[in-house]
mmCIF file of C-alpha atoms and ligand atoms in Angstrom:
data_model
loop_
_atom_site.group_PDB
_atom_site.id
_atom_site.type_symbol
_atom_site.label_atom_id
_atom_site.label_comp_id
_atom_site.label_asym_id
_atom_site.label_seq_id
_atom_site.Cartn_x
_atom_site.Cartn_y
_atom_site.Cartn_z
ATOM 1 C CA UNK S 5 -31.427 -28.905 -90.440
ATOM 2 C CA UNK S 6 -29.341 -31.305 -92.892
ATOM 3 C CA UNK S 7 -28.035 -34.495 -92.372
ATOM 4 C CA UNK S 8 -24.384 -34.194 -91.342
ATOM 5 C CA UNK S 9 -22.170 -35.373 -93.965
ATOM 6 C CA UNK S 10 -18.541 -36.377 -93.191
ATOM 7 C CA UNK S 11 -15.760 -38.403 -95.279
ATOM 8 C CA UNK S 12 -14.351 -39.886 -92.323
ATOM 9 C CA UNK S 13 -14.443 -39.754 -88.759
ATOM 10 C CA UNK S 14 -13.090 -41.201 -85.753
ATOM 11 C CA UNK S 15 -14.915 -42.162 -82.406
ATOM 12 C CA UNK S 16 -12.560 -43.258 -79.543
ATOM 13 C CA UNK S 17 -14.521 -45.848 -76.754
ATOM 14 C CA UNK S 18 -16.492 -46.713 -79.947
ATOM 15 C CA UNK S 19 -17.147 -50.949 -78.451
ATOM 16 C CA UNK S 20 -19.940 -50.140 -76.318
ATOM 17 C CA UNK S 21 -22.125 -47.040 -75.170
ATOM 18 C CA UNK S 22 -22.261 -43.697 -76.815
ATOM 19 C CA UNK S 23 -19.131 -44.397 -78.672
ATOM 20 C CA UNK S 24 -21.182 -47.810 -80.347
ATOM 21 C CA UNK S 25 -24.083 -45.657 -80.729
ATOM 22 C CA UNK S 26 -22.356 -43.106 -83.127
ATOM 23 C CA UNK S 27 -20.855 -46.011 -84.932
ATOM 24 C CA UNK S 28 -24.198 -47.182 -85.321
ATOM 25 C CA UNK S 29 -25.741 -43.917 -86.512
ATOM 26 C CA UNK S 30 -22.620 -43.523 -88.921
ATOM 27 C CA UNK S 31 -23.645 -46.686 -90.462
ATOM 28 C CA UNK S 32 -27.559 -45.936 -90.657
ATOM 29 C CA UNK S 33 -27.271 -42.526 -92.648
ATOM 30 C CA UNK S 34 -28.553 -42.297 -96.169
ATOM 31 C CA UNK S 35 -24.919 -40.969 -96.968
ATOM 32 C CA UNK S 36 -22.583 -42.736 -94.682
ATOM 33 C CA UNK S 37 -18.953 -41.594 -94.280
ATOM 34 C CA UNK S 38 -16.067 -43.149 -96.462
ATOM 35 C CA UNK S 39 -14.499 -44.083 -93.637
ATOM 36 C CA UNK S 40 -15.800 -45.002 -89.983
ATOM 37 C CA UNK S 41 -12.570 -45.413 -87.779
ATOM 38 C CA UNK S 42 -14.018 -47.420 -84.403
ATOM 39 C CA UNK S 43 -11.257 -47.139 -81.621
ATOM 40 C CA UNK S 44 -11.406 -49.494 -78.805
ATOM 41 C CA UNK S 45 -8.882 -51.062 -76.487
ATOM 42 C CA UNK S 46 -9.256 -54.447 -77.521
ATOM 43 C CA UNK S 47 -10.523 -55.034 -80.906
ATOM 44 C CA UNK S 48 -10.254 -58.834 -81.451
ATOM 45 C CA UNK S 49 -11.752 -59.238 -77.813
ATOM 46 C CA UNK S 50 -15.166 -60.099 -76.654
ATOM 47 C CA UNK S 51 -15.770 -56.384 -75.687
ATOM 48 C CA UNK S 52 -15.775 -55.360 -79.126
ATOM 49 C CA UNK S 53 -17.515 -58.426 -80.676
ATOM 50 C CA UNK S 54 -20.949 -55.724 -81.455
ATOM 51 C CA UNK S 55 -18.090 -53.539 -83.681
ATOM 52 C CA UNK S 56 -16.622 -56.961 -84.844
ATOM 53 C CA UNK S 57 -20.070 -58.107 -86.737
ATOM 54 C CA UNK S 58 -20.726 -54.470 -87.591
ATOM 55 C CA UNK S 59 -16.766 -54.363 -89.379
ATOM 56 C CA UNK S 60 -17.966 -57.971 -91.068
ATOM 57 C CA UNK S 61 -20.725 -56.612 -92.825
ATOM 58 C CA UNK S 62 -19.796 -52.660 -93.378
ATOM 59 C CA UNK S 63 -16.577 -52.583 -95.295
ATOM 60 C CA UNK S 64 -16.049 -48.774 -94.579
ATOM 61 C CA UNK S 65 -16.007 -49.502 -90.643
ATOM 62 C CA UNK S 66 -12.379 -50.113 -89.842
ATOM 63 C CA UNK S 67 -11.796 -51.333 -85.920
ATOM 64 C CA UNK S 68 -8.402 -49.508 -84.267
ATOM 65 C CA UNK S 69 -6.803 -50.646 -80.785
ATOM 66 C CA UNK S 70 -6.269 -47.149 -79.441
ATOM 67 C CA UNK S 71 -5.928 -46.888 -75.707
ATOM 68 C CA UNK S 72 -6.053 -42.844 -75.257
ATOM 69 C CA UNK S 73 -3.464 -42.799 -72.214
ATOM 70 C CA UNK S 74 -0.589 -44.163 -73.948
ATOM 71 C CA UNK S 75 0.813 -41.829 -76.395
ATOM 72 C CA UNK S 76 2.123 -44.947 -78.771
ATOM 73 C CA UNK S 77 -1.415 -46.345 -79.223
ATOM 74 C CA UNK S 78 -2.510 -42.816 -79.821
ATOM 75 C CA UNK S 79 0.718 -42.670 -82.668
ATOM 76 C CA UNK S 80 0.087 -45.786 -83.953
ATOM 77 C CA UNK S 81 -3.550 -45.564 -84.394
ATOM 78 C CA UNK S 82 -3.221 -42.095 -86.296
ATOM 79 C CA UNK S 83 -0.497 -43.663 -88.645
ATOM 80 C CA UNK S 84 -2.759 -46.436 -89.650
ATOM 81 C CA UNK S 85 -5.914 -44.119 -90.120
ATOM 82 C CA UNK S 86 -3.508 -41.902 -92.138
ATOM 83 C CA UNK S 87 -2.395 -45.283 -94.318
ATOM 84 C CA UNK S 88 -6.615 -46.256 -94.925
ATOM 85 C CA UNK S 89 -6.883 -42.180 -95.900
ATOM 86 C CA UNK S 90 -4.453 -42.137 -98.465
ATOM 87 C CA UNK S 91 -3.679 -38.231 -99.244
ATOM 88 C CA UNK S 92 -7.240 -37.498 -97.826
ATOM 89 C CA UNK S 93 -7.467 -36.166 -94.217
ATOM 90 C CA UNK S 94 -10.090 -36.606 -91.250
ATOM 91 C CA UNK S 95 -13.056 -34.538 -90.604
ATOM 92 C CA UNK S 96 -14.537 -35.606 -87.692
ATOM 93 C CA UNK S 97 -12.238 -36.342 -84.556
ATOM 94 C CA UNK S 98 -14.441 -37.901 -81.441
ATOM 95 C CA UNK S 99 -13.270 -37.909 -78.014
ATOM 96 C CA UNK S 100 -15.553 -40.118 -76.359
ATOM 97 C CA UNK S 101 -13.529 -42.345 -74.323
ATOM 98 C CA UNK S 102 -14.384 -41.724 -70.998
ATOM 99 C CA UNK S 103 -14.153 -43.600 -67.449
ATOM 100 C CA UNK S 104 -16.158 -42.930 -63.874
ATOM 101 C CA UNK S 105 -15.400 -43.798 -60.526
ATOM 102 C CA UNK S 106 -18.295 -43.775 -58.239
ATOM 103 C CA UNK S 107 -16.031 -43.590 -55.197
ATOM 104 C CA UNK S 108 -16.546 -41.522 -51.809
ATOM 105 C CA UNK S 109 -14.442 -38.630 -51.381
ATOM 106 C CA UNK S 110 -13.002 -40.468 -48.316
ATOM 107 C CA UNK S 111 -11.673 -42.910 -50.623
ATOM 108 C CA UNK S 112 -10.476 -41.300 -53.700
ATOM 109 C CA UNK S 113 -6.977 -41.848 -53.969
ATOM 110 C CA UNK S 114 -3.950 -40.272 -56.134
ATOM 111 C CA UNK S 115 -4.697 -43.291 -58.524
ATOM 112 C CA UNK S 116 -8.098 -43.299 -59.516
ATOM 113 C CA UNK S 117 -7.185 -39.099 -59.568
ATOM 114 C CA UNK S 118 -4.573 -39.807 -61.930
ATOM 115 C CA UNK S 119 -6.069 -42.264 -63.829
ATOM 116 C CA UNK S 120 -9.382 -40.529 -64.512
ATOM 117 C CA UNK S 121 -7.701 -37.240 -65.052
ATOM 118 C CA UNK S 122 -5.268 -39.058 -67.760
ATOM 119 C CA UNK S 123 -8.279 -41.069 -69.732
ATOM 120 C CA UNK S 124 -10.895 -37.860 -69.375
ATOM 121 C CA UNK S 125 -8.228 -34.972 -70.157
ATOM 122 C CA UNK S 126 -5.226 -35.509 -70.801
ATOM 123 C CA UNK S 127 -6.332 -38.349 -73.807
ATOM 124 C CA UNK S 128 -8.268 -35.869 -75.566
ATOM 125 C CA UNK S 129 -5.547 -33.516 -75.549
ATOM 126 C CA UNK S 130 -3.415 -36.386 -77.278
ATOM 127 C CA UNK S 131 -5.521 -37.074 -79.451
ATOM 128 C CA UNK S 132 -6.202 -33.511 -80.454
ATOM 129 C CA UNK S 133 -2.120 -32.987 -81.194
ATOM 130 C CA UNK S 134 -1.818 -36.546 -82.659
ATOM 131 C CA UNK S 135 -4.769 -35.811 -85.471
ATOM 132 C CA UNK S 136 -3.901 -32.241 -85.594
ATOM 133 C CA UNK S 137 -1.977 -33.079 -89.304
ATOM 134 C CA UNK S 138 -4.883 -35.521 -90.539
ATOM 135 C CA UNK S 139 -7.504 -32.769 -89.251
ATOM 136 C CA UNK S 140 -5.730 -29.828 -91.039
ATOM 137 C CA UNK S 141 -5.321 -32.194 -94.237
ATOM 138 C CA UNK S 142 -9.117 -32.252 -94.295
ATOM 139 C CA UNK S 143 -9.721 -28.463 -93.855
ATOM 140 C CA UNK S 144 -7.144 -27.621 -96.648
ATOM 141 C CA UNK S 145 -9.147 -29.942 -99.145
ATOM 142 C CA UNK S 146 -12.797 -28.354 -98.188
ATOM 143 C CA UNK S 147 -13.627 -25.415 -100.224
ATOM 144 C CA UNK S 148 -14.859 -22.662 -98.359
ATOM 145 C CA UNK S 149 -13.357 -19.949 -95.374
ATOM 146 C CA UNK S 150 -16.043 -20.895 -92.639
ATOM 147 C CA UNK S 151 -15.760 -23.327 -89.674
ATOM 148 C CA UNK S 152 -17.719 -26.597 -89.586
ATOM 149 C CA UNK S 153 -18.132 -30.473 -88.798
ATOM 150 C CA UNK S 154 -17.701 -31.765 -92.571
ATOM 151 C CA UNK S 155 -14.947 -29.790 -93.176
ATOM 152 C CA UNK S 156 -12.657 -29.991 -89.568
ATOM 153 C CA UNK S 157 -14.146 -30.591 -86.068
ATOM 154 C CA UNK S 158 -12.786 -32.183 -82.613
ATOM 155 C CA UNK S 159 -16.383 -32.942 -80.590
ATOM 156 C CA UNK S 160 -14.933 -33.754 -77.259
ATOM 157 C CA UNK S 161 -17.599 -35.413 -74.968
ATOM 158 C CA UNK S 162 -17.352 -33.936 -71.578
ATOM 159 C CA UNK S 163 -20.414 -33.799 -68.648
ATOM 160 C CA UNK S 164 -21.245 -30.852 -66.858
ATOM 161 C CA UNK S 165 -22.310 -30.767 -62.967
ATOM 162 C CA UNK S 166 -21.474 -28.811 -59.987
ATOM 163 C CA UNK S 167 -19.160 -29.875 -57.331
ATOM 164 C CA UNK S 168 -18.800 -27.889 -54.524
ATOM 165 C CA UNK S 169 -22.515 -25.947 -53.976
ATOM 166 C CA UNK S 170 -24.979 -28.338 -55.510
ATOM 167 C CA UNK S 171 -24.616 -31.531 -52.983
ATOM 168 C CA UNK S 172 -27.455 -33.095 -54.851
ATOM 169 C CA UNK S 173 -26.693 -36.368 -55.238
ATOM 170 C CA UNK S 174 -23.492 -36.427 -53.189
ATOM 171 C CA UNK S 175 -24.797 -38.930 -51.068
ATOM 172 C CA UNK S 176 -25.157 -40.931 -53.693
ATOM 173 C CA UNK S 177 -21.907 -40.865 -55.133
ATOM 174 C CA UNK S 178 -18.966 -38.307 -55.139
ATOM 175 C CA UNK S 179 -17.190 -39.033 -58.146
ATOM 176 C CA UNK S 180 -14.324 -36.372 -57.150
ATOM 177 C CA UNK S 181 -11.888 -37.232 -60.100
ATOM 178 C CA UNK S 182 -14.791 -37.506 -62.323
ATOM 179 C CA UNK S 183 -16.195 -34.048 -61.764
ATOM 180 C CA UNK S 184 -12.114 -33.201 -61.744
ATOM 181 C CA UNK S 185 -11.627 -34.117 -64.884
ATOM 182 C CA UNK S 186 -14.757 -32.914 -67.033
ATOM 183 C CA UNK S 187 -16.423 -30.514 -64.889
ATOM 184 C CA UNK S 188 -14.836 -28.027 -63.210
ATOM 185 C CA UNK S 189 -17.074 -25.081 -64.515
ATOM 186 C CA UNK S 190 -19.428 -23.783 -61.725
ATOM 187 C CA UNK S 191 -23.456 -23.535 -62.414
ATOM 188 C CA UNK S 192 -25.133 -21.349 -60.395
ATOM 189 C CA UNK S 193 -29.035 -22.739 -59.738
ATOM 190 C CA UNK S 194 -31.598 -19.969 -57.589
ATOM 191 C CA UNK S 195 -31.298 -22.745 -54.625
ATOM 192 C CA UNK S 196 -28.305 -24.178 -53.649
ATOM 193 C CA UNK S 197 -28.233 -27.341 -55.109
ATOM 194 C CA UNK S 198 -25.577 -29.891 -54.876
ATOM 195 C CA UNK S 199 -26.128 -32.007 -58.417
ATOM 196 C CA UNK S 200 -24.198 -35.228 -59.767
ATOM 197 C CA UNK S 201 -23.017 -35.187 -63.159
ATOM 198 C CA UNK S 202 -26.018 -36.626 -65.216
ATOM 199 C CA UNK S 203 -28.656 -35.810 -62.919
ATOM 200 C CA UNK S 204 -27.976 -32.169 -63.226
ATOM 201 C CA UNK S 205 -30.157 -32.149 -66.831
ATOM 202 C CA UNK S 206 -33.805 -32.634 -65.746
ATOM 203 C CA UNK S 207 -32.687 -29.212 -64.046
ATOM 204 C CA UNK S 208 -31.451 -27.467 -67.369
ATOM 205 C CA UNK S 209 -34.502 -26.675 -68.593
ATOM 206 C CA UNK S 210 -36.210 -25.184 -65.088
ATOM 207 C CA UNK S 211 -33.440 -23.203 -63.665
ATOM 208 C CA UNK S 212 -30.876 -20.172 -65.036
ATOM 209 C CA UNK S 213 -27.699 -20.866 -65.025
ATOM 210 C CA UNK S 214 -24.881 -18.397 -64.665
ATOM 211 C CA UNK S 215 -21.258 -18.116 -66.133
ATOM 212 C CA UNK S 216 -18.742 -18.381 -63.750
ATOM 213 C CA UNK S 217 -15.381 -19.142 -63.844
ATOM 214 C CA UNK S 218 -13.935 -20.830 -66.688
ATOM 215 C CA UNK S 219 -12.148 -23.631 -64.554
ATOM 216 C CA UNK S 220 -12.895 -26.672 -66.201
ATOM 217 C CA UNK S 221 -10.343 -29.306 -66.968
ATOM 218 C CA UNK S 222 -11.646 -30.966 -70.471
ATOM 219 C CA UNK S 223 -14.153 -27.933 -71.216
ATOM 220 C CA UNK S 224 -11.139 -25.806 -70.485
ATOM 221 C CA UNK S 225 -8.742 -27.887 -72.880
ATOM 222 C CA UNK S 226 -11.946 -27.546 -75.583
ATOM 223 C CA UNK S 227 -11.775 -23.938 -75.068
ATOM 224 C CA UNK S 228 -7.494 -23.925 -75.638
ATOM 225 C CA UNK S 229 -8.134 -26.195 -78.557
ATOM 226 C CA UNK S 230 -10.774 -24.150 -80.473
ATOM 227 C CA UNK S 231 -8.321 -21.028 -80.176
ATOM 228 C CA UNK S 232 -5.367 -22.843 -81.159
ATOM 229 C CA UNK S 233 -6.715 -24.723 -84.040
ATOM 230 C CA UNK S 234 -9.030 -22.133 -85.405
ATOM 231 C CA UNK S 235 -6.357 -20.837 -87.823
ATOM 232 C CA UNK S 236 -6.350 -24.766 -89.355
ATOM 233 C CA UNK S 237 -9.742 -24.232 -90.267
ATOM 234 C CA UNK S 238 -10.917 -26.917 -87.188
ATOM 235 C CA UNK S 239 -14.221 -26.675 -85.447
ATOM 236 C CA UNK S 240 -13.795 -27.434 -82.026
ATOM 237 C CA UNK S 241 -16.901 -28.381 -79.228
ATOM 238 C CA UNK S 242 -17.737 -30.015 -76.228
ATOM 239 C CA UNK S 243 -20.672 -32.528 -75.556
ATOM 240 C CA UNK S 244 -23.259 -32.626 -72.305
ATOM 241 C CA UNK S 245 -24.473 -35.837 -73.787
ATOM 242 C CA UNK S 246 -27.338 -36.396 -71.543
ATOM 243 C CA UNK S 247 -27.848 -38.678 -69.210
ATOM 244 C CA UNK S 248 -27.640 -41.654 -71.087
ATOM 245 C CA UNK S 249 -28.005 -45.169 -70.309
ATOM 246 C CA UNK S 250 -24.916 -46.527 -70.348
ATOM 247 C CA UNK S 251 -22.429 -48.299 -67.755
ATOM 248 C CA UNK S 252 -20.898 -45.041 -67.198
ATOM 249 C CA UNK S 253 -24.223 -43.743 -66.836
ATOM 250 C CA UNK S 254 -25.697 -45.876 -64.468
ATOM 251 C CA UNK S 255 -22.516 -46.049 -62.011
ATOM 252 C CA UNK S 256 -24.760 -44.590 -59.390
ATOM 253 C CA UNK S 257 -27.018 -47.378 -59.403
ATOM 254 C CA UNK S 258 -29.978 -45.622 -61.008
ATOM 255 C CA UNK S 259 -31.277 -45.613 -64.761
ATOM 256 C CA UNK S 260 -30.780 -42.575 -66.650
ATOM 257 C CA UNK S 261 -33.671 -41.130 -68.615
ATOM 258 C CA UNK S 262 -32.219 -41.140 -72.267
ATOM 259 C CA UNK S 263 -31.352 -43.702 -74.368
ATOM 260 C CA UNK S 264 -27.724 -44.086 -75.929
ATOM 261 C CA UNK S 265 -30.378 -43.640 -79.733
ATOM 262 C CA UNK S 266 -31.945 -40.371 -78.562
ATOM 263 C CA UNK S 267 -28.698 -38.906 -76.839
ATOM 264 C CA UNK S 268 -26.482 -39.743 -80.374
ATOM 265 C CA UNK S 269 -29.386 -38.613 -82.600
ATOM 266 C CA UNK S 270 -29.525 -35.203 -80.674
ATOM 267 C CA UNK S 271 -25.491 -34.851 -80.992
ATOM 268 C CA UNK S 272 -25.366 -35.605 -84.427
ATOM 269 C CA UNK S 273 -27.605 -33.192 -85.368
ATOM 270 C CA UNK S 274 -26.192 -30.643 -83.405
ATOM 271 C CA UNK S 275 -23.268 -31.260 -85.145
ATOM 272 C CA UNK S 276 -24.258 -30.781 -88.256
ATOM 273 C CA UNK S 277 -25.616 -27.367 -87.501
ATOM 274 C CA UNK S 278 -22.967 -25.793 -85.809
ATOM 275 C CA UNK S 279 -20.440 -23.293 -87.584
ATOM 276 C CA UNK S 280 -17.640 -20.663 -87.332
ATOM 277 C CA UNK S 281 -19.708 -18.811 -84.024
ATOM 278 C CA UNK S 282 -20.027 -22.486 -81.772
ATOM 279 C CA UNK S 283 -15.850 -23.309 -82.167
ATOM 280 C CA UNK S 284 -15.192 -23.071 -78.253
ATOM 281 C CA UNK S 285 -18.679 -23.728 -76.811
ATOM 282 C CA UNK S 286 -19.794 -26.164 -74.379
ATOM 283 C CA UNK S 287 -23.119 -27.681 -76.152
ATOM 284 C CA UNK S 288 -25.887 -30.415 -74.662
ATOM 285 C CA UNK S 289 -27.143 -33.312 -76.682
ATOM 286 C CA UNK S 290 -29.900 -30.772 -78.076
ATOM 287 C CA UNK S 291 -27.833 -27.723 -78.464
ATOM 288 C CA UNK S 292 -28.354 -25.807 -75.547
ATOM 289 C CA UNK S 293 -25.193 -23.582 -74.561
ATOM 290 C CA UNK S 294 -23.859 -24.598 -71.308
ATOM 291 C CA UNK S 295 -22.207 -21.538 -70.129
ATOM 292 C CA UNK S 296 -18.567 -22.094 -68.613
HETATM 293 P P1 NDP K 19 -19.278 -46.384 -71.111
HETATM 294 O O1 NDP K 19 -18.732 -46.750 -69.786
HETATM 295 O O2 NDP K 19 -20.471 -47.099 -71.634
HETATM 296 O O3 NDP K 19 -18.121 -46.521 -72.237
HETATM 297 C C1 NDP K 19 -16.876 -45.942 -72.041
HETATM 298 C C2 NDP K 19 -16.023 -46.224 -73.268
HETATM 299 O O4 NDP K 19 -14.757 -45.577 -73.070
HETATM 300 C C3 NDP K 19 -15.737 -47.729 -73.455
HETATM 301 O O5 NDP K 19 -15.679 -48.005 -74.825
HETATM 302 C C4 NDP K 19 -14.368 -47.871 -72.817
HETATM 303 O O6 NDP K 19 -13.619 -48.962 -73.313
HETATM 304 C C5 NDP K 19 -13.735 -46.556 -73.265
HETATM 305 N N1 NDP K 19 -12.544 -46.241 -72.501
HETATM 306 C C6 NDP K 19 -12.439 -46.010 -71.176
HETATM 307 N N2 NDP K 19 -11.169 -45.798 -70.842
HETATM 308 C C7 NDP K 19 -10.440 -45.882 -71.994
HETATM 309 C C8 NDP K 19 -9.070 -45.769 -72.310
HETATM 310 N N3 NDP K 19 -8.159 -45.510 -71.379
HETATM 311 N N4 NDP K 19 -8.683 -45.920 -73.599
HETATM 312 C C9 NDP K 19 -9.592 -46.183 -74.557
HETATM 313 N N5 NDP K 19 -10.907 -46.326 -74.326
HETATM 314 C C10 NDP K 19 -11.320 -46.180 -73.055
HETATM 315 O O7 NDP K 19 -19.514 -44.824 -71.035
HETATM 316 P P2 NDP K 19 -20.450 -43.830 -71.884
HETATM 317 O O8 NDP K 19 -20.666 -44.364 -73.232
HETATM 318 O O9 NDP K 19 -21.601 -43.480 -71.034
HETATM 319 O O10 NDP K 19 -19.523 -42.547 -71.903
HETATM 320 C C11 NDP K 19 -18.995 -41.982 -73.085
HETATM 321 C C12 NDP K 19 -18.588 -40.555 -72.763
HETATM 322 O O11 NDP K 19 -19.729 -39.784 -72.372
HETATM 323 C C13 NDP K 19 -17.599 -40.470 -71.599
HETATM 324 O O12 NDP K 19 -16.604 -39.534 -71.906
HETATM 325 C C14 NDP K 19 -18.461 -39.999 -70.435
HETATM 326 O O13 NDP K 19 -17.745 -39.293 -69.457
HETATM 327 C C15 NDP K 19 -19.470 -39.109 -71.154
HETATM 328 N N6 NDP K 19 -20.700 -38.906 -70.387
HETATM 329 C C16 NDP K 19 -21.594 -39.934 -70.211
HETATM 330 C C17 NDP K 19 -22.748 -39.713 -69.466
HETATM 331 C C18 NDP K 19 -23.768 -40.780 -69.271
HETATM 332 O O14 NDP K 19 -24.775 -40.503 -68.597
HETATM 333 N N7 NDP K 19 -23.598 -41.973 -69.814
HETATM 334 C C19 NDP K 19 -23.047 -38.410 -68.844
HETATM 335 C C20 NDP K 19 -22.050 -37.411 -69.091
HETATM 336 C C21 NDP K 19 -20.933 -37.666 -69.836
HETATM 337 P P3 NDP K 19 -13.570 -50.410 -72.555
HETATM 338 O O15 NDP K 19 -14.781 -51.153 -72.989
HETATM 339 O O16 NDP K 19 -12.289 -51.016 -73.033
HETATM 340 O O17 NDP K 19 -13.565 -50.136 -71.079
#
């Protein structure tokens, strides 16, 4: 498996986490890309000071204020990437930017539901249209008919879980927007087991899961986009990343098994593996089809 190779790509959430972590990978690779474009909220704040002395000393990391529910950021940021691309377009498009709420179902409220739904869902979904003319830029100027992630891609990183069967978990948190807005889909395990977001990998591997009803709110949106960009020439996938040890990831109070390095690493080479067949599939960190 190759080394993916990309001009120029675009990580939103990119100051801390997973989002830092494929900045940092970006940087490390024998080839890097032309152009990194690291959005955060806050770029000249203390948040972003890691992507601040990474900017100092890579000149093709360029730091954007993008906050993904507010549809000027999301404009402005795409006009300035277009300015530092010239006639070029982008290739890579990451939708990482992601939020949690480890609230009780007792106390979720139409706010944190709104909020979470509008950062997890409905920010992809503006970036997706907002790109859409840098993304299709890129897959006119790559030679070739097929699909992949060096010539157009959207990687939208999502979560998978089980809400309403697999309580596992649930008394530790309930995360009801969360789940909301990522994951929807339903996994059938042999016992009925109630699982939280992340905790639901160390299960992957030991139990079959069954497709069930495509009713997922970002997967969903993945699934819209592939089929609607497709005829652009633009890859489109979703992202299990693991569960990674991050804020996000450790919301519930307990460490998660994989690193942000090992979760990234796995991604990244899924990436650059995937063609034409994987546009509209839900993918983990090491490539294992989630079904829907
Ligand atoms: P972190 O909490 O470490 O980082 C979240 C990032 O998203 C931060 O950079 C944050 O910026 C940014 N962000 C949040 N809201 C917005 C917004 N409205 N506009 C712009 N940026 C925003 O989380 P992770 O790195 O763990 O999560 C990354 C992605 O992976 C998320 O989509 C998450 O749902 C997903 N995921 C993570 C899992 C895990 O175990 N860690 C498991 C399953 C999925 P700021 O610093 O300004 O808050």
């Amino acid at each position: 498996m190759g080394e993916l190779c990309v001009r120029s790509v675009l990580v939103t959430g990119a100051n801390r986490g997973i989002g830092l972590g494929f900045v940092q990978h970006f940087l490390r690779m024998p080839k890097p890309p032309q152009w990194i474009f690291a959005t955060c909220r806050d770029p000249k704040g203390q948040r972003a000071q890691e992507l601040q002395n990474l900017a100092s000393k890579h000149p093709n990391l360029v730091i954007i204020a993008l906050e993904v529910t507010d549809p000027a950021s999301i404009k402005a940021a795409a006009a300035k990437v277009g300015e530092h691309l010239g006639g070029s377009g982008l290739n890579l498009l990451i939708n990482n930017a992601g939020m949690v709420k480890p609230t009780m179902l007792e106390n979720e409220t139409l706010e944190a539901m709104t909020e979470i739904y509008t950062t997890n869902t409905i920010g992809p979904l503006l970036m997706g249209q907002a790109f859409l003319p840098l993304l299709k830029k890129a897959a006119q100027g790559s030679p070739g008919s097929g699909l992949s992630c060096s010539k157009a891609a959207i990687a939208n990183i999502s979560s998978i879980g089980g809400s309403i069967t697999f309580p596992f978990g649930w008394e530790m948190v309930h995360a009801v927007s969360y789940r909301c807005s990522k994951v929807l889909s339903h996994l059938c395990f042999p016992c009925p087991v109630p699982v939280w977001v992340p905790l639901l990998s160390p299960f992957l591997s030991h139990h079959r899961l069954l497709p069930v009803s495509p009713q997922a709110a970002l997967n969903m949106l993945t699934k819209c986009q592939s089929l609607g960009y497709r005829e652009h020439g633009i890859l489109c996938v979703t992202f299990h990343p693991g569960w990674v040890q991050t804020d996000l990831g450790a919301a519930a109070g307990q460490t998660p098994p994989l690193t942000v390095d090992e979760s990234v690493q796995g991604m990244l080479k899924v990436l650059s593996s995937i063609s034409e067949k994987d546009t509209g599939t839900f993918l983990d960190w090491e490539g294992k089809v989630i079904p829907w």
